[in-house]
Coordinates of C-alpha atoms and ligand atoms in Angstrom, one line a residue:
X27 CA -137.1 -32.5 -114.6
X28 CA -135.1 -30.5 -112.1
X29 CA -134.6 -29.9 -108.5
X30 CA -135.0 -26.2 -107.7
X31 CA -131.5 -24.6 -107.6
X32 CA -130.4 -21.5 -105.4
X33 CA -129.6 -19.7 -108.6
X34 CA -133.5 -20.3 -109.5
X35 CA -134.6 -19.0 -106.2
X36 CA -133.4 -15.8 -106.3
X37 CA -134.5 -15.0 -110.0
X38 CA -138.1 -16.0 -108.8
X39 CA -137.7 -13.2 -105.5
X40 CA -136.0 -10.6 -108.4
X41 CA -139.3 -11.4 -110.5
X42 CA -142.1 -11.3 -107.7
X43 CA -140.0 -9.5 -104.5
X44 CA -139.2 -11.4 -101.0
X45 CA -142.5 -10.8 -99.8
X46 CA -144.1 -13.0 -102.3
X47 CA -142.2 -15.7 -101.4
X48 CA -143.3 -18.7 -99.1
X49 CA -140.5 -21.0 -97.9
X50 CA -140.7 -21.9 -94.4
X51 CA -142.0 -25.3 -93.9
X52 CA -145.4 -24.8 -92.4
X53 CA -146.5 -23.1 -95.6
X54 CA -144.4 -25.3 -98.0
X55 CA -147.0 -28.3 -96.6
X56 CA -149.5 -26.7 -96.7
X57 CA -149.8 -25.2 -100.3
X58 CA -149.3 -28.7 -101.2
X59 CA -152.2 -30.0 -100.0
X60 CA -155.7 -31.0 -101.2
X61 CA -159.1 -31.0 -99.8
X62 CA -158.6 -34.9 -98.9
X63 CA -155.2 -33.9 -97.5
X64 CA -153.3 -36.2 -99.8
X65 CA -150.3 -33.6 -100.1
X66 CA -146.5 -33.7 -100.9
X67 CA -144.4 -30.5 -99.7
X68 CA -143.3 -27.8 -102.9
X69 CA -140.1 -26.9 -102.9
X70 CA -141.0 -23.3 -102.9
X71 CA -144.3 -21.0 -102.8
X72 CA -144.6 -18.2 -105.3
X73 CA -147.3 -15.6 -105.2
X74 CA -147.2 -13.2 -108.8
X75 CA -149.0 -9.8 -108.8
X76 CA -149.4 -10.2 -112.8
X77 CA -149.7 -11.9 -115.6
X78 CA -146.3 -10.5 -117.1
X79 CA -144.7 -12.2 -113.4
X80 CA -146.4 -15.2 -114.1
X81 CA -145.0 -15.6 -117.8
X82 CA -141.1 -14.4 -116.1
X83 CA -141.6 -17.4 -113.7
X84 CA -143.1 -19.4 -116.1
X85 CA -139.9 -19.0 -118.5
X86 CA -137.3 -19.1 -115.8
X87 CA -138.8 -22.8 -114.8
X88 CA -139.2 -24.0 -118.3
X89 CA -135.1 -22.7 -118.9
X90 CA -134.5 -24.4 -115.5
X91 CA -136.9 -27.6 -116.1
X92 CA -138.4 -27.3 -112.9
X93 CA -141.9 -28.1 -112.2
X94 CA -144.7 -25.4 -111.7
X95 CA -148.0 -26.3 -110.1
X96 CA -150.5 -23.3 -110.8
X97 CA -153.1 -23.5 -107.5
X98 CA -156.3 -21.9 -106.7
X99 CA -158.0 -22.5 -103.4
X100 CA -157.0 -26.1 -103.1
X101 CA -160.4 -27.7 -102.6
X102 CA -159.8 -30.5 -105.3
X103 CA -160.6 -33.9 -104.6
X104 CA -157.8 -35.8 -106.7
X105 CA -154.5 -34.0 -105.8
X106 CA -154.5 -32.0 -109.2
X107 CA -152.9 -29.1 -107.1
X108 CA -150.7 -31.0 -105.5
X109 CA -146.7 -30.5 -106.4
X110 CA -145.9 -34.2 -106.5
X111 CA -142.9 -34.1 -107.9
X112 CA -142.0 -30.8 -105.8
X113 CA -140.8 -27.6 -107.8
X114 CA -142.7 -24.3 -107.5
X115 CA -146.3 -23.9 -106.3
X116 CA -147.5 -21.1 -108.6
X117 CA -150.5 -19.6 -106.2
X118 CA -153.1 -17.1 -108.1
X119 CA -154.5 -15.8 -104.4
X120 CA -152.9 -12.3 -106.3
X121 CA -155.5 -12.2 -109.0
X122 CA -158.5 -11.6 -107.0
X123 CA -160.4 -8.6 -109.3
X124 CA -163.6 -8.9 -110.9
X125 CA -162.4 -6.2 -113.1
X126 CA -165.9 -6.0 -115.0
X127 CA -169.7 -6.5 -115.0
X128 CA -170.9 -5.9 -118.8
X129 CA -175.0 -6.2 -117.8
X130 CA -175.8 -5.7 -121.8
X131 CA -173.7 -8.2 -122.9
X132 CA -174.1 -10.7 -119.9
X133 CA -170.4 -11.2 -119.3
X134 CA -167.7 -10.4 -116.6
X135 CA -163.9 -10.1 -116.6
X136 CA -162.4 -11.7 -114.0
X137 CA -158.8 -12.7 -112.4
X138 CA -157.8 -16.6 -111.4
X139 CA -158.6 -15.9 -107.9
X140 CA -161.8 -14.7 -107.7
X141 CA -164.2 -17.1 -105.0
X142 CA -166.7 -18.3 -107.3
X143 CA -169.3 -17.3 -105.0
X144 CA -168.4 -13.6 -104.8
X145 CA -168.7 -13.7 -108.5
X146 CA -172.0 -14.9 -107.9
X147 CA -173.2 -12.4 -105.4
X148 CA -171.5 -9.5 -107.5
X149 CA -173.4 -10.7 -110.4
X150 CA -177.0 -11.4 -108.5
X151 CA -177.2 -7.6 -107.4
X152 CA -177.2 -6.4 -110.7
X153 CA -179.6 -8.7 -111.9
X154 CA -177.6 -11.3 -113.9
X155 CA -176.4 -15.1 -113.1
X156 CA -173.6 -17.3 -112.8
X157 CA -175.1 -20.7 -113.1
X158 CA -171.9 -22.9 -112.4
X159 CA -172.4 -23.9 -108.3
X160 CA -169.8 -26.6 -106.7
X161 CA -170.8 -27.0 -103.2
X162 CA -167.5 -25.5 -102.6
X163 CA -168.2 -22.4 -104.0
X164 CA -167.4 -20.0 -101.1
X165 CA -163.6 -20.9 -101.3
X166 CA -162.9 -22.8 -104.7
X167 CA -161.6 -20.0 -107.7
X168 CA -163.0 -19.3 -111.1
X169 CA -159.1 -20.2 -112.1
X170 CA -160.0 -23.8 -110.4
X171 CA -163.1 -24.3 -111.9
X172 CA -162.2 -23.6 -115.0
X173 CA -159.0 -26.0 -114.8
X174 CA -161.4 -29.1 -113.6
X175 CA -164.3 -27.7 -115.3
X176 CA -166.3 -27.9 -112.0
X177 CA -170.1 -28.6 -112.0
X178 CA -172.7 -28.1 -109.4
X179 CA -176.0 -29.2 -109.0
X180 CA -177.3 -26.3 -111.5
X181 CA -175.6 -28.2 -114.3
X182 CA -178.5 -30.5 -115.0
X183 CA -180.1 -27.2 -116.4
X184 CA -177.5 -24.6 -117.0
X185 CA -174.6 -27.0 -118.0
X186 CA -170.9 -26.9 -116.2
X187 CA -168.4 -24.1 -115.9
X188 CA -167.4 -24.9 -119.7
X189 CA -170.9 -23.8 -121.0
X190 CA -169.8 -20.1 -119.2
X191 CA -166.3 -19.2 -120.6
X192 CA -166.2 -17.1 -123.2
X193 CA -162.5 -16.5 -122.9
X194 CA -159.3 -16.8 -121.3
X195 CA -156.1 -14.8 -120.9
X196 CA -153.6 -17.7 -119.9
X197 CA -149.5 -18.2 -120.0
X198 CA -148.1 -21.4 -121.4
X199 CA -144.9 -23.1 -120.4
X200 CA -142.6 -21.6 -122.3
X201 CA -144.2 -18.0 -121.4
X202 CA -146.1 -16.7 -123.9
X203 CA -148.6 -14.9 -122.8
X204 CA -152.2 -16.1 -124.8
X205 CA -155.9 -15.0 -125.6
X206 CA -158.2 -17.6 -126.4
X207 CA -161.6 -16.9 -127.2
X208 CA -163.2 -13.4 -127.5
X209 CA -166.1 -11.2 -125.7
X210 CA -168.6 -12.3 -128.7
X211 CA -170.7 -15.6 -127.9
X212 CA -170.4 -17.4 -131.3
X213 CA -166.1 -17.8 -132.6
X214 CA -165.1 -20.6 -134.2
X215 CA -161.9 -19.3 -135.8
X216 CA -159.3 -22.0 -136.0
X217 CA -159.2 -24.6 -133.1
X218 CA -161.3 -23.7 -129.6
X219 CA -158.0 -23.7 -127.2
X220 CA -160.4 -22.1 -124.4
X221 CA -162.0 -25.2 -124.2
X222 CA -159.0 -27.2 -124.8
X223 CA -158.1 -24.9 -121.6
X224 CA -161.1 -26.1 -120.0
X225 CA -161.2 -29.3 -118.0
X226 CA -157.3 -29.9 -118.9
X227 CA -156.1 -29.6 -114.4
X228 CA -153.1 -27.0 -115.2
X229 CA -151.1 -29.5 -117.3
X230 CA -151.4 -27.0 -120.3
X231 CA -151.4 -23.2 -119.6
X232 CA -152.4 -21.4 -115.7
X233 CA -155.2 -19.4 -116.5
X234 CA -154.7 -15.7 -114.9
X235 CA -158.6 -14.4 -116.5
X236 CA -161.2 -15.4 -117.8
X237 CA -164.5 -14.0 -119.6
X238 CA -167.1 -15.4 -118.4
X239 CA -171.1 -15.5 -119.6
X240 CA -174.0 -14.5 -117.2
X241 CA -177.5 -15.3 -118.1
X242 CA -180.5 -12.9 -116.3
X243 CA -181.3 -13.8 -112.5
X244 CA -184.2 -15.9 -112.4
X245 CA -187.1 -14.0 -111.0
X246 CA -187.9 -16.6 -107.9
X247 CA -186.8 -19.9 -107.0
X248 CA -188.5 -23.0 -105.1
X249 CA -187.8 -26.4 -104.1
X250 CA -188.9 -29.2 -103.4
X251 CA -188.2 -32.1 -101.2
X252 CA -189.3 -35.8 -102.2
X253 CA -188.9 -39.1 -100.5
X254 CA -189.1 -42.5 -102.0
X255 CA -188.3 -45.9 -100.9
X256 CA -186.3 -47.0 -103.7
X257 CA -183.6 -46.2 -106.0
X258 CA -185.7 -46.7 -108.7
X259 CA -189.2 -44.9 -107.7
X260 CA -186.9 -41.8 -107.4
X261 CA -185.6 -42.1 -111.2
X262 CA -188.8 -43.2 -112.4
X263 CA -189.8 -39.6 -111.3
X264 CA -187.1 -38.0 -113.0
X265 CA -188.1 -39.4 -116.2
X266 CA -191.5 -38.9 -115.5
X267 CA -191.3 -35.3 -114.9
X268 CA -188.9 -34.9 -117.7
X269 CA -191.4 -36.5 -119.5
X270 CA -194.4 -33.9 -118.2
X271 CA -192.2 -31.1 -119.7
X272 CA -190.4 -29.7 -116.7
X273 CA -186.7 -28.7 -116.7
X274 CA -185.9 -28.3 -113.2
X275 CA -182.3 -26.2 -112.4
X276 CA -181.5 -28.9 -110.4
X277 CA -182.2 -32.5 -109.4
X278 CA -180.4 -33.9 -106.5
X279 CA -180.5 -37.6 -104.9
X280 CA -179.4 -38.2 -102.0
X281 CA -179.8 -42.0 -100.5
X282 CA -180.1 -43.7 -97.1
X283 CA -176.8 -43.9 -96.5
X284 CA -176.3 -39.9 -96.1
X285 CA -179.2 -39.3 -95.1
X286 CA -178.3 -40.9 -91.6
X287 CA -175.0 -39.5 -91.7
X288 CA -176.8 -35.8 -92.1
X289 CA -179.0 -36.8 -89.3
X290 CA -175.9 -37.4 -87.2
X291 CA -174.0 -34.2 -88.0
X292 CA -176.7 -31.6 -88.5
X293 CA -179.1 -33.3 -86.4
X294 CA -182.0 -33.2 -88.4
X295 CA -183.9 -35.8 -90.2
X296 CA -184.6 -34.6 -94.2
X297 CA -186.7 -37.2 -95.0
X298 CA -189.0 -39.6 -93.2
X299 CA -188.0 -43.5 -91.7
X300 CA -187.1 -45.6 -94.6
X301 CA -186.3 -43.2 -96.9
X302 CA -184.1 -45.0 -99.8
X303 CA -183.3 -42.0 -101.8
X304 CA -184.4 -38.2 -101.5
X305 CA -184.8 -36.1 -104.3
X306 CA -183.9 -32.3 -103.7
X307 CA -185.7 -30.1 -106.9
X308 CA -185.7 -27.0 -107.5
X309 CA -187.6 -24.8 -110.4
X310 CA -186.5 -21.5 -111.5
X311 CA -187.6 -19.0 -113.8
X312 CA -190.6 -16.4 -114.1
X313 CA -192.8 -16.8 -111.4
X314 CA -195.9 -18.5 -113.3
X315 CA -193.4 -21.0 -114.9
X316 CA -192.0 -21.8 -111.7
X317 CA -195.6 -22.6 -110.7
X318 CA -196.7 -24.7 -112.9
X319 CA -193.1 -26.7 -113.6
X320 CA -193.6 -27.2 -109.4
X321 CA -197.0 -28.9 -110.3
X322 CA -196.2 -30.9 -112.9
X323 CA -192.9 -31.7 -110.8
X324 CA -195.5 -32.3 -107.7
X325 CA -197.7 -35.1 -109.7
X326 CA -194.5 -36.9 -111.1
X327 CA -193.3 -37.5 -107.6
X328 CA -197.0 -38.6 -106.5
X329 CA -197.5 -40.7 -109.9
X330 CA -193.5 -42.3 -109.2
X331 CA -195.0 -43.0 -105.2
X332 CA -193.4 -40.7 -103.2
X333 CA -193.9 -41.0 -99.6
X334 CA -192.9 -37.3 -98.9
X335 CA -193.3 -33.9 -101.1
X336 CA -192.2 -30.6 -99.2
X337 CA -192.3 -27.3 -100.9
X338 CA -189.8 -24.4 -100.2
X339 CA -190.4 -21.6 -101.6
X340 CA -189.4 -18.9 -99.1
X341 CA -185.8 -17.6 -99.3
X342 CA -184.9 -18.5 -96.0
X343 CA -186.6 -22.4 -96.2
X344 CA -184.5 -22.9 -99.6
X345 CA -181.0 -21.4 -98.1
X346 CA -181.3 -23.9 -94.9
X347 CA -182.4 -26.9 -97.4
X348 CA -178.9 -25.9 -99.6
X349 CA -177.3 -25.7 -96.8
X350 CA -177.9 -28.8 -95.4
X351 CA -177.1 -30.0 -99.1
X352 CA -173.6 -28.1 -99.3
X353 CA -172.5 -29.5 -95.9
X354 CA -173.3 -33.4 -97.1
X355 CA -169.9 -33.6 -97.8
X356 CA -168.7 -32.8 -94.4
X357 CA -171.7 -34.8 -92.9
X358 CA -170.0 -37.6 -94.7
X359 CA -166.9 -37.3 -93.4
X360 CA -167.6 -37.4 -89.6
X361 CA -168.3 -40.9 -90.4
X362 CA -164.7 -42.3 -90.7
X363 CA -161.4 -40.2 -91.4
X364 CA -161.0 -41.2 -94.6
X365 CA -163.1 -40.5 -97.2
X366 CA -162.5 -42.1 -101.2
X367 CA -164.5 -39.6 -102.8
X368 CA -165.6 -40.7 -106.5
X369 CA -168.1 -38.6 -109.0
X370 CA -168.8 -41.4 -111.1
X371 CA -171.1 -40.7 -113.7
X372 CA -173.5 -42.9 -116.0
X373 CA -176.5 -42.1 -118.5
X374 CA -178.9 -41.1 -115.7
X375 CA -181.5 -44.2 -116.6
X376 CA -178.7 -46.7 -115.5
X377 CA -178.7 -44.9 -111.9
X378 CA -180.6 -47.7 -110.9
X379 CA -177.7 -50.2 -111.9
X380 CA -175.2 -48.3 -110.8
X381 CA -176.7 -48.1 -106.8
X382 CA -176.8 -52.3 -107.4
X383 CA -173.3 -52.3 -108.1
X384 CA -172.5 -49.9 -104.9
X385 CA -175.0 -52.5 -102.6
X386 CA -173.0 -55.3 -103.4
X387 CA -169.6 -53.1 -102.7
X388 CA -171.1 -52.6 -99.4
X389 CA -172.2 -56.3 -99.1
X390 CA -169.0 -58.0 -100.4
X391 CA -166.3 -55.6 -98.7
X392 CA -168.3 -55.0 -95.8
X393 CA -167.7 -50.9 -96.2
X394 CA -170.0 -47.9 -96.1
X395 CA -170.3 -46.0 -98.7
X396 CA -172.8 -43.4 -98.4
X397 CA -173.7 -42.0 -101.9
X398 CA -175.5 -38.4 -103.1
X399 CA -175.7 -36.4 -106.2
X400 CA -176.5 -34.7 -109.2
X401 CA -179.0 -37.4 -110.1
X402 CA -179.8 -35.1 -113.7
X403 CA -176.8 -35.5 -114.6
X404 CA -176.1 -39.3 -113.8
X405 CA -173.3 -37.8 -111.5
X406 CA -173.0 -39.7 -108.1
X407 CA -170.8 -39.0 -105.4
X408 CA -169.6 -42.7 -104.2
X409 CA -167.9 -41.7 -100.7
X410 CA -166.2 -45.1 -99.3
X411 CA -165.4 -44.1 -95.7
X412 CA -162.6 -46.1 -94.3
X413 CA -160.0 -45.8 -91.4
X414 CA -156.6 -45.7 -93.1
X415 CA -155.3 -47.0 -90.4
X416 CA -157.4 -50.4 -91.3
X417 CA -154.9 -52.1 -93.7
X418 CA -157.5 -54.4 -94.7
X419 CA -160.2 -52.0 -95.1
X420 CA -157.7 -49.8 -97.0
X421 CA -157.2 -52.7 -99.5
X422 CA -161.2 -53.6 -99.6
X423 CA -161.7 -49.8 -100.6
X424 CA -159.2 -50.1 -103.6
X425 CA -160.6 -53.5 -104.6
X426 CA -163.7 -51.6 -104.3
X427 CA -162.9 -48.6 -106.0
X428 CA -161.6 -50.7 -109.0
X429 CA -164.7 -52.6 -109.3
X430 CA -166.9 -49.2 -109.3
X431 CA -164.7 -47.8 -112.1
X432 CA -165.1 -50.8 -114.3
X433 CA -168.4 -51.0 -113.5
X434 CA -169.3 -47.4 -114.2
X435 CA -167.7 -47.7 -117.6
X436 CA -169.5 -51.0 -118.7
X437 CA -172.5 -48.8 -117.9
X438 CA -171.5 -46.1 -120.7
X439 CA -170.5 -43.8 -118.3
X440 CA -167.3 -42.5 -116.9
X441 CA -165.1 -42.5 -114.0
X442 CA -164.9 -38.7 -113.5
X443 CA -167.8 -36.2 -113.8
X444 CA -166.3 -33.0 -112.2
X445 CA -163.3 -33.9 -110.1
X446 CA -160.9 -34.6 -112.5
X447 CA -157.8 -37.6 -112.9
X448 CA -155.2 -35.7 -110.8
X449 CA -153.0 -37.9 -109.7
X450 CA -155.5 -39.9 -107.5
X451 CA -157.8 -41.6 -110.8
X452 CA -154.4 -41.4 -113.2
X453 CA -153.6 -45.3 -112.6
X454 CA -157.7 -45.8 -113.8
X455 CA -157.2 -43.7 -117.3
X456 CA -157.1 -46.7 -119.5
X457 CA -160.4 -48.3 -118.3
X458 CA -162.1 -45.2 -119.8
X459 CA -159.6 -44.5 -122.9
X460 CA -157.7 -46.3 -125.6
X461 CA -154.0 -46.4 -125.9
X462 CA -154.8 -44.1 -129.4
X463 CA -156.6 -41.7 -127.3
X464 CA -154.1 -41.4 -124.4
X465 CA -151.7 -40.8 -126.8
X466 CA -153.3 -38.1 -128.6
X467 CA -153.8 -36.3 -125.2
X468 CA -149.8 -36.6 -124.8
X469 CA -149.1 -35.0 -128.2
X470 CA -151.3 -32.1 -127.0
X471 CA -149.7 -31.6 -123.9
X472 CA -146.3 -31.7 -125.7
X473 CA -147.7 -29.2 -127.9
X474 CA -148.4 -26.9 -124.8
X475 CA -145.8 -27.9 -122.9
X476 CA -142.2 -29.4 -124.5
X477 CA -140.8 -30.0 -121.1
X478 CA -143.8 -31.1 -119.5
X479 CA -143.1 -28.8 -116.5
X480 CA -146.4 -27.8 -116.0
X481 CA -148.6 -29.8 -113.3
X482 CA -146.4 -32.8 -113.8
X483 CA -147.8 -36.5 -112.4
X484 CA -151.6 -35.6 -113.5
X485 CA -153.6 -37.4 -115.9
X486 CA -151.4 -39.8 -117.5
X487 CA -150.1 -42.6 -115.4
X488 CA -146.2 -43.2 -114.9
Ligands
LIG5 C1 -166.7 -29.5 -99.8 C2 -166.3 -29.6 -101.2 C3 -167.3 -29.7 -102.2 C4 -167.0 -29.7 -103.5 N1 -168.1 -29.8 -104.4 C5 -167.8 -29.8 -105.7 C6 -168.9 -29.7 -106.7 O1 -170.0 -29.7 -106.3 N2 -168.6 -29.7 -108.0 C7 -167.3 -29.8 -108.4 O2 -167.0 -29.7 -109.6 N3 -166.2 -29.8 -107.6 C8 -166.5 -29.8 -106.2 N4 -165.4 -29.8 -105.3 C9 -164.1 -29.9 -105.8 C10 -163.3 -28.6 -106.0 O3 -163.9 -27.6 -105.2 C11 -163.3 -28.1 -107.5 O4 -162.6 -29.0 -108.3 C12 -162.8 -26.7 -107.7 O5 -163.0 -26.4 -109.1 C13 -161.3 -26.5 -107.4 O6 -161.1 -25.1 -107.3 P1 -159.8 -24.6 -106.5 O7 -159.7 -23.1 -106.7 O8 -159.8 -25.1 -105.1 O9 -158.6 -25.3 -107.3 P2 -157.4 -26.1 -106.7 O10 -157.8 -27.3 -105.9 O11 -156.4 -25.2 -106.1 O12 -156.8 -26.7 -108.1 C14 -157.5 -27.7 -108.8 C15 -156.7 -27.9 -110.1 O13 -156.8 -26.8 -110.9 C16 -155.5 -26.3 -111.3 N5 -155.5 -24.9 -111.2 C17 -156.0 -24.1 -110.2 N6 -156.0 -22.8 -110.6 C18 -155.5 -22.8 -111.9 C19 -155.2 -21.7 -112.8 N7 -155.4 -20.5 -112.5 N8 -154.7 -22.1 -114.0 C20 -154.5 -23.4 -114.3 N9 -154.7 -24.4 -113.5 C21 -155.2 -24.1 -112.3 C22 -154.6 -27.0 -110.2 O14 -153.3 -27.1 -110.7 C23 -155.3 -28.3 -110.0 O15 -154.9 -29.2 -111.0 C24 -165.7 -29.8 -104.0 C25 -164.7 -29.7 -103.0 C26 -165.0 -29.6 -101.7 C27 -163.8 -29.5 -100.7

């Protein structure tokens, strides 16, 4: 690959115009940052009012070999927008239309850059639903969770963003501007590139719109708040109200650990002294459904010896629980100022394993790691706070963080739910896939991408 050359430069300000354009050093760091601040400086920021400008930029790089990094909103967690080995930072904040709402055939047309919560809201007032809900969902893009096929807690019942795109309208490499996909909800003419799209971090095309699939708004909502004091009392509920029939939209864990830290930062106590794990629930649907899935929820929790059961059904009791829930993250962080965020993920029965393997983490490397998650799913946040200016307790956390991802793997389960390799979990790949399989992946990319200009340094180690 290439350095950027002056001659490249000013074809990208013929092709987008001066004022879209970002090369002053301030801005050059900071559109090459993630949410975790790992970051490396691009060489230049471009902004593109179109899809034909992205494909013009897209060809003058590939010509030139120089690296492109599409970005959304830059709220990933493993450096998958960061330009690592410099070239052009490709930002989509142009592409912000939701350009339709079809309500008969429960789908919207929208650009890269669309906050996935305004799609949301847009959605909700006509009566319809976006199920796919990252915590970050008032600043991370459609065009971001689509490239790391971001989940939510909602995902134990609705699925991940995959389940909800329809369709894409992305640029490759070389330029050429493709449509994967269509508006119907059943294709399978020739090979599924949208969800080859899916998931794949920017290394194979930059997505500039999508089609997405709405389902109807549920008609009411309500949660519920369970405390246990163990691990395995809280997933003995699960399976026993699994068992009783219900299928709650979401099912949340969140253990002692956070729980102080929320206690700290939002000062408020969720759950009662002793707590080992609370279980955050909440049933949607038709009103009498949601009633009797809330019971049947209720006497799992009580059968499984919880020492707590709170009910929410009131809007304004279920937004201050979620929000409580959305700002765990940052409730975690006050606790050190570095945070080694993993979303591990195992079948959920084996959540029970998995916490024994974090305890002795704790116990042999003598670091906290407070832990919370989509407990449906099997999906567990594993935050392993550390001062990075602790050489020792920097090396403990990688020791650590190697033993987790081994572990998590012997388990059956795997080292990335939602987050994605980046560049941050690329040196892990092989614990989780074979030579044959990493090698398959490459052909792919080279497929999409001869040069490998796009998103360079993600996925595959050096
Ligand atoms: C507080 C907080 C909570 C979070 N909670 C969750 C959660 O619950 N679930 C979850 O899944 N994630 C979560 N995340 C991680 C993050 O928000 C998601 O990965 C999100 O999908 C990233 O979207 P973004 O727009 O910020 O993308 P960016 O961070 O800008 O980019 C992420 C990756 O996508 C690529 N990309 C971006 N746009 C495009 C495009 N148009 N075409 C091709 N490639 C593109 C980039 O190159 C990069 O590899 C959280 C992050 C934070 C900070």
């Amino acid at each position: 690959l290439a350095k950027l050359q002056p001659g490249v430069r000013s074809s990208l300000e013929r092709i987008v115009g001066a004022e879209h354009l970002r090369v002053d050093p301030d801005a050059l760091a900071s559109y090459g940052v993630d949410a975790l601040g790992q970051g490396h400086p691009a060489d230049l920021v471009v902004l593109p009012g179109s899809t034909e400008e992205v494909a013009a930029i897209l060809r003058l790089c590939n010509d030139a070999r120089v690296p492109v990094v599409p970005r959304g909103a830059g709220t990933g967690y493993t450096g998958g927008a960061v330009p690592v080995r410099g070239g052009v930072v490709l930002s989509l904040e142009r592409f912000t239309h939701i350009l339709e709402i079809d309500i008969a055939n429960l789908l919207a047309v929208v650009e890269a850059h669309v906050i996935t919560g305004d799609l949301q809201a847009a959605v909700e007032r006509v009566g319809l639903f976006y199920p796919p809900d990252p915590a970050s969902l008032s600043q991370s893009t459609i065009g971001g969770n689509i490239a790391e096929c971001a989940g939510g807690p909602r995902a134990f019942k609705y699925g991940v963003t995959r389940r909800y795109v329809l369709a894409l309208e992305a640029v490759l490499a070389t330029g050429e501007i493709i449509h994967t996909g269509s508006k119907a909800v059943k294709n399978v003419v020739g090979y599924d590139l949208t969800q080859l799209i899916i998931g794949s971090e920017g290394t194979l095309a930059v997505v500039t719109k999508a089609v997405v699939r709405l389902v109807p708004r549920p008609a009411q909502q309500a949660t519920l708040g369970a405390s246990f004091d163990s691990i395995e009392a809280a997933v003995s509920a699960i399976a026993a109200l699994l068992a009783a029939g219900a299928l709650p939209a979401t099912l949340e864990l969140i253990d002692a650990d956070t729980l102080a830290a929320v206690a700290d930062y939002a000062g408020r106590a969720l759950a009662p002294p002793g707590t080992a794990a609370l279980l955050i629930i909440e049933a949607d649907g038709l009103p009498a459904g949601v009633a009797e899935e809330l019971s049947r929820v209720e006497s799992a929790c009580r059968g499984a010896g919880a020492t707590r059961i709170e009910t929410a059904v009131e809007a304004a009791e279920r937004a201050e629980l979620w929000r409580v829930r959305r700002e765990m993250s940052l409730a975690v962080r006050a606790l050190a100022p570095l945070k080694i965020n993993h979303d591990v993920v195992v079948p959920k029965g084996r959540i029970p394993a998995l916490f024994a393997l974090i305890e002795r983490l704790r116990r042999e490397h003598g670091l906290r790691i407070p832990c919370f998650g989509h407990a449906g799913d099997g999906n567990i946040h594993v935050n392993i706070m550390v001062d990075p200016a602790n050489a020792s307790a920097i090396a403990a956390a990688r020791r650590a963080e190697r033993t987790l991802f081994e572990g998590v793997v012997a388990l059956e389960g795997s080292i990335t739910g939602e987050h994605g390799i980046g560049f941050s979990k690329a040196p892990y790949l092989s614990l989780e896939l074979s030579s044959a399989e990493i090698a398959l992946m490459k052909r792919v990319k080279q497929a999409f991408d001869p040069n490998g200009i796009l998103n360079p340094g993600k996925i595959f180690p050096d």
